[in-house]
GROMACS .gro file of C-alpha atoms in nm:
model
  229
    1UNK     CA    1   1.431   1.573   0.015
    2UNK     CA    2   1.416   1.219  -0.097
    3UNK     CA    3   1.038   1.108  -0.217
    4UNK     CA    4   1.023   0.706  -0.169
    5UNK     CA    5   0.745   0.508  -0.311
    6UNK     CA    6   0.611   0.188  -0.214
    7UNK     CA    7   0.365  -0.009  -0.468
    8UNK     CA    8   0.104  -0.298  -0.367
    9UNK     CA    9  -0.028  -0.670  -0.472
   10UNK     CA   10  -0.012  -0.763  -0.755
   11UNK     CA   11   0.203  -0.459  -0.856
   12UNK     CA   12   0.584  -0.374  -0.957
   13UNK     CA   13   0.770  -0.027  -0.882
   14UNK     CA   14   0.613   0.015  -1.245
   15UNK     CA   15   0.302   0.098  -1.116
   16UNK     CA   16   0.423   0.415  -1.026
   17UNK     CA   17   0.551   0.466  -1.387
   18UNK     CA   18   0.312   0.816  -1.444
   19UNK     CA   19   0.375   0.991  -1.082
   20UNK     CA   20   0.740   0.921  -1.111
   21UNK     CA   21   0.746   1.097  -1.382
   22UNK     CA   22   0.588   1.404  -1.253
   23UNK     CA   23   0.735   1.409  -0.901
   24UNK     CA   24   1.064   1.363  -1.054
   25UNK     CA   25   1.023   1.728  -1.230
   26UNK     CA   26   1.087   1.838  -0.872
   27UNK     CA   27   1.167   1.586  -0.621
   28UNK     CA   28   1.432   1.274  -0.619
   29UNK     CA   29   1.229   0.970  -0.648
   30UNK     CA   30   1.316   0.651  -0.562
   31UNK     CA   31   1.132   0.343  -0.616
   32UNK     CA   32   1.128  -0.029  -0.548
   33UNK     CA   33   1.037  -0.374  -0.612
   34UNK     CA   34   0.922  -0.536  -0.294
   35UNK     CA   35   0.977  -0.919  -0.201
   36UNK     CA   36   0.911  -1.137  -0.432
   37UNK     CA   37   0.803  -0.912  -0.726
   38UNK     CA   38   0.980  -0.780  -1.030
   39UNK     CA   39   1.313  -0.788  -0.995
   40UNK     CA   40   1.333  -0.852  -0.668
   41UNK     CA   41   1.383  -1.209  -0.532
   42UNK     CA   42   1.109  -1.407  -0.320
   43UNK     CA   43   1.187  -1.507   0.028
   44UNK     CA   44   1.237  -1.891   0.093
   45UNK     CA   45   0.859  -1.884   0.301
   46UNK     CA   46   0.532  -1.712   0.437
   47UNK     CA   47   0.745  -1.540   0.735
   48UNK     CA   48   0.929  -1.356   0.477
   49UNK     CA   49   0.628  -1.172   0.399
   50UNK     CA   50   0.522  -1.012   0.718
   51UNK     CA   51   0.489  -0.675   0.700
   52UNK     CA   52   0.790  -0.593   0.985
   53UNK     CA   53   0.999  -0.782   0.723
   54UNK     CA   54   0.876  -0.573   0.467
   55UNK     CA   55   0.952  -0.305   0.713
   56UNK     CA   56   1.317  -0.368   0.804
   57UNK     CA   57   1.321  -0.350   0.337
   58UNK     CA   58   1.178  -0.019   0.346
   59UNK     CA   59   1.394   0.115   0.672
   60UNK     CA   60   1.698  -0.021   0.446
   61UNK     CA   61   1.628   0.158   0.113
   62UNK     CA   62   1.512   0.471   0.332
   63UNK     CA   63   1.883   0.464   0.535
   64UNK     CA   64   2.079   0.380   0.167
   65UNK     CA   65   1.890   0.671   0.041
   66UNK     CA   66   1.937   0.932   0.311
   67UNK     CA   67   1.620   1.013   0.573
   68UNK     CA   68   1.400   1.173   0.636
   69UNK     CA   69   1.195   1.119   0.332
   70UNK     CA   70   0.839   1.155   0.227
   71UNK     CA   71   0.642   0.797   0.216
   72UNK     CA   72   0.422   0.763  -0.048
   73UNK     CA   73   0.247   0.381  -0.052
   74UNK     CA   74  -0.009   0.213  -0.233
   75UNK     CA   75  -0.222  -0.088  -0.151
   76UNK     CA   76   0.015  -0.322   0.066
   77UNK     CA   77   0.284  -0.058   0.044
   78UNK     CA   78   0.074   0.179   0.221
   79UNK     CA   79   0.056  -0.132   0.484
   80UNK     CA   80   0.342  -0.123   0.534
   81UNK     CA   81   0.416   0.216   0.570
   82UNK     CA   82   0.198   0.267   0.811
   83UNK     CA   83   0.412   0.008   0.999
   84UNK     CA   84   0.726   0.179   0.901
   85UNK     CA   85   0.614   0.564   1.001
   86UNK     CA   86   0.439   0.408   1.384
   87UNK     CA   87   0.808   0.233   1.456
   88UNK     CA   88   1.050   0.443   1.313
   89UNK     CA   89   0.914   0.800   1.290
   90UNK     CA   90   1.273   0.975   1.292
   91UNK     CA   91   1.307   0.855   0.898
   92UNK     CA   92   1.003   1.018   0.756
   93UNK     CA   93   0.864   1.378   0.761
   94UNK     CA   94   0.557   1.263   0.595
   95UNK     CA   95   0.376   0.984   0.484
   96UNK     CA   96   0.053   0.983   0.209
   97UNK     CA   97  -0.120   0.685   0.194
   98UNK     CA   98  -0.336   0.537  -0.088
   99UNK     CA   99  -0.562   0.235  -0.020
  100UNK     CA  100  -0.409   0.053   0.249
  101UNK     CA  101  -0.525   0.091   0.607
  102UNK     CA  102  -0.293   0.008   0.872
  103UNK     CA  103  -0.403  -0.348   1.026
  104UNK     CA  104  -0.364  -0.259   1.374
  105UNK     CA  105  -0.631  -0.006   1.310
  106UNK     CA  106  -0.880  -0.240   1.200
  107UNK     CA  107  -1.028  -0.378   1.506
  108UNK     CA  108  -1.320  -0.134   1.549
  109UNK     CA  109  -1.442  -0.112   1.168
  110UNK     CA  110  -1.781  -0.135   1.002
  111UNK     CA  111  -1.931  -0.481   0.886
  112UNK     CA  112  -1.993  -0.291   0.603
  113UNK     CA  113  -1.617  -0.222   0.560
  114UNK     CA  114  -1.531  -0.529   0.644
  115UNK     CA  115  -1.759  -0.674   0.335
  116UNK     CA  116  -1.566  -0.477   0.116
  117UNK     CA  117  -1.278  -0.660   0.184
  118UNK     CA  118  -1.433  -0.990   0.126
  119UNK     CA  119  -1.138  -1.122  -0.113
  120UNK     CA  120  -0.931  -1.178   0.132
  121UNK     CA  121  -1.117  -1.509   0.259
  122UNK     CA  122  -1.081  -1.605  -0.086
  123UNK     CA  123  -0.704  -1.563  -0.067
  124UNK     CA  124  -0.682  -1.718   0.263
  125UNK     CA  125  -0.804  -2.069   0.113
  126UNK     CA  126  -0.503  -2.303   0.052
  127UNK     CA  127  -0.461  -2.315  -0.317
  128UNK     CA  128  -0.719  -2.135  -0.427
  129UNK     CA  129  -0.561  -1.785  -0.558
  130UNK     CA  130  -0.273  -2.000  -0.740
  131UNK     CA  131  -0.580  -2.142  -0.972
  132UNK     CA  132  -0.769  -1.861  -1.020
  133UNK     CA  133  -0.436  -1.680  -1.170
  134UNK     CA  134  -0.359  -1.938  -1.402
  135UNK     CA  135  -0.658  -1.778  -1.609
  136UNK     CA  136  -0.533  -1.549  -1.864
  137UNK     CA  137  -0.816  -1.338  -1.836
  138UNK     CA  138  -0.705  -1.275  -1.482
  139UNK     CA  139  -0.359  -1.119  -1.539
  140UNK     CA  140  -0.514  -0.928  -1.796
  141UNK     CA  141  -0.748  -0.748  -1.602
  142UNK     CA  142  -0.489  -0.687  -1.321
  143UNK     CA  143  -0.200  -0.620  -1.531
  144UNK     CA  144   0.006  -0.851  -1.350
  145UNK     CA  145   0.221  -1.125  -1.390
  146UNK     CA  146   0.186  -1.487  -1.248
  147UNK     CA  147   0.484  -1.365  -1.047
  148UNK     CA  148   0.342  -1.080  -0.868
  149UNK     CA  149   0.003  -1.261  -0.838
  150UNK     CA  150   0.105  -1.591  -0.660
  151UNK     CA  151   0.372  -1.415  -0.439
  152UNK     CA  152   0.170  -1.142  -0.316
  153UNK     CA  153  -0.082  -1.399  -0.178
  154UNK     CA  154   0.168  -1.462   0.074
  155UNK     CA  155   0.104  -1.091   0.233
  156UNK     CA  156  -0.237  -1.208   0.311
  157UNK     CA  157  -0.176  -1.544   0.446
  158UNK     CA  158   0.135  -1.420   0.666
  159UNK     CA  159  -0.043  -1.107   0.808
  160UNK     CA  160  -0.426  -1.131   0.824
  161UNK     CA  161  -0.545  -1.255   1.145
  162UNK     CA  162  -0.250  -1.181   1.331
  163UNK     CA  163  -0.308  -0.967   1.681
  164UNK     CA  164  -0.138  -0.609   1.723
  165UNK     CA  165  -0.104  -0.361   1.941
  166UNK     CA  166  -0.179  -0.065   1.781
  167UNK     CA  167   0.077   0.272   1.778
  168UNK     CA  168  -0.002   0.614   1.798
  169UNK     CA  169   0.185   0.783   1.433
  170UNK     CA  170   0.356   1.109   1.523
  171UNK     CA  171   0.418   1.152   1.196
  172UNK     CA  172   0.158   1.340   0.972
  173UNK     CA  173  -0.022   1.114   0.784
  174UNK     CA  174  -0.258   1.257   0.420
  175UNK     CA  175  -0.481   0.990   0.327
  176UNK     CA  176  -0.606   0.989  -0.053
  177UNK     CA  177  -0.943   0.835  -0.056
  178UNK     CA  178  -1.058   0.684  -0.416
  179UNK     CA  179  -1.372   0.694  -0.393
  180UNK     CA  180  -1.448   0.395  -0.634
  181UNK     CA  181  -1.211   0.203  -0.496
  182UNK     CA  182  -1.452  -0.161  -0.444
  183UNK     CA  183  -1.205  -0.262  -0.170
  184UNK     CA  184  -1.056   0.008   0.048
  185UNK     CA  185  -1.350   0.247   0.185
  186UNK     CA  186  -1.394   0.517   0.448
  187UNK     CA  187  -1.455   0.309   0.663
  188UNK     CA  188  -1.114   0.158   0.672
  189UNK     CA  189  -0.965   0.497   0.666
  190UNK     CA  190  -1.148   0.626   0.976
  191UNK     CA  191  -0.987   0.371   1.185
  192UNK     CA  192  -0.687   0.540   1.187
  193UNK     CA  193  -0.854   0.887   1.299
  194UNK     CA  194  -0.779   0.783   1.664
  195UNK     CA  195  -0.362   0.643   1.584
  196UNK     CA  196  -0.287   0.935   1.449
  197UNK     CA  197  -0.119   1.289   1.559
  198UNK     CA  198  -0.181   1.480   1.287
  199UNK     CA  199  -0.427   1.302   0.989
  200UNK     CA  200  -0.545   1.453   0.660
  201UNK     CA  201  -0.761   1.382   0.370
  202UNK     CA  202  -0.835   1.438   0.036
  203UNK     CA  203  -1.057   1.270  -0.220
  204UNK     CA  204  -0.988   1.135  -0.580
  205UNK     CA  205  -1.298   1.059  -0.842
  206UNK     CA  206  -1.081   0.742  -0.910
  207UNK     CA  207  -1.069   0.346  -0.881
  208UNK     CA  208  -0.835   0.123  -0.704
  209UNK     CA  209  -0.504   0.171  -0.931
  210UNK     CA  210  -0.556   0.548  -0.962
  211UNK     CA  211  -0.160   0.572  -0.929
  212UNK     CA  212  -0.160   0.408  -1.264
  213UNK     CA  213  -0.503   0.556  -1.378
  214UNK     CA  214  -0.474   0.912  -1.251
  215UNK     CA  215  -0.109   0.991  -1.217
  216UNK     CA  216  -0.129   1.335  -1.266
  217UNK     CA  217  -0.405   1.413  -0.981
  218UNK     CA  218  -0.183   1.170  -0.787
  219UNK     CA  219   0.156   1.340  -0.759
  220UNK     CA  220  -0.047   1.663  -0.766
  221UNK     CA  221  -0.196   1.585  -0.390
  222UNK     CA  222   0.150   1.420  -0.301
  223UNK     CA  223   0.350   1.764  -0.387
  224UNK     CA  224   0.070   1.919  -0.151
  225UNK     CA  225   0.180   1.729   0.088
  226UNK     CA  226   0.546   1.785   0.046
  227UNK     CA  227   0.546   2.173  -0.002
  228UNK     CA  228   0.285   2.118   0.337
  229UNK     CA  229   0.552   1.936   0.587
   0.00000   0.00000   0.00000
């Protein structure tokens, strides 16, 4: 069965560069570049990045490459997939998600958690992401391009804020926690105790980009999953 993975901001499918490798020693792996990073083109404005845009992408690649499938996404691509699994559960037998909650979880979490996520205001200020990634020093640290960085913005400013009703996820859900991830915490993972059928967990000594950090422990907990479903 078909193992699809989705990457995040400010990432390409290259992200995924280490897990491929291993998952691919047993599974068929498919990977992509989502709007308006890598190879991929950038839709003409904001609307294009809404994440059931991004999910009609990700339905599209999942149908081209034969479902079900197990979901693996990162960051925004976990976003997403939590979109994609809630609407169209009959394409996925499982779905492990790495530091991105679902937004229509979000309503009832922490102030603490909410703290964490304090970058997003930043992001949400006209104009002021674009400067800030003109500094070299930026991409560096990130490992992104100008591309990926400006783009991705758009996710933000096309999603945050916006009202949803949230949708119980029949599909089993495995949620890797990083636990020094500065941005995604428990917090944001709890809220999706309640939205979900069947919800697991397991914990990674790791930062943020432990898909590109950790890649071994990574596709170690997603074959769990797999040889689990």
């Amino acid at each position: 069965m078909p193992v699809v993975l989705v990457h995040g901001y400010p990432d390409t499918s290259s992200v995924w560069d280490g897990v491929a490798e291993r998952l691919g020693e047993r599974f068929r792996v498919v990977r992509y570049d989502v709007r308006g990073a890598g190879g991929s083109e950038a839709p003409a404005g904001r609307d294009g990045y809404r994440v059931e845009v991004l999910v009609r992408d990700l339905v599209a690649v999942v149908r081209d490459v034969g479902a079900p499938v197990h979901l693996v996404g990162h960051d925004w691509g976990s976003v997403q997939g939590w979109a994609a699994v809630a609407a169209h559960p009959g394409l996925f037998s499982s779905f492990t998600s790495i530091s991105g909650p679902a937004l229509d979880h979000l309503g009832g979490v922490s102030v603490r958690a909410v703290w964490r996520s304090w970058y997003v205001l930043l992001f949400l200020v006209p104009g002021l992401a674009e400067v800030v990634w003109r500094a070299g020093w930026v991409r560096r640290l990130t490992r992104a391009g100008r591309r990926e960085l400006v783009n991705g913005v758009e996710l933000y400013r096309a999603n945050v804020g916006r009202s949803r009703a949230p949708r119980v996820v029949e599909v089993p859900v495995h949620q890797i926690e990083l636990v020094r991830d500065p941005f995604v915490g428990v917090g944001h993972l709890d809220a999706s105790k309640r939205w979900t059928r069947v919800l697991t967990r397991s914990r990674v000594r790791a930062g943020h980009w432990a898909v590109r950090t950790h890649p071994a422990v990574v596709a170690e907990r997603i074959t769990r999953v797999i040889d689990g479903a």
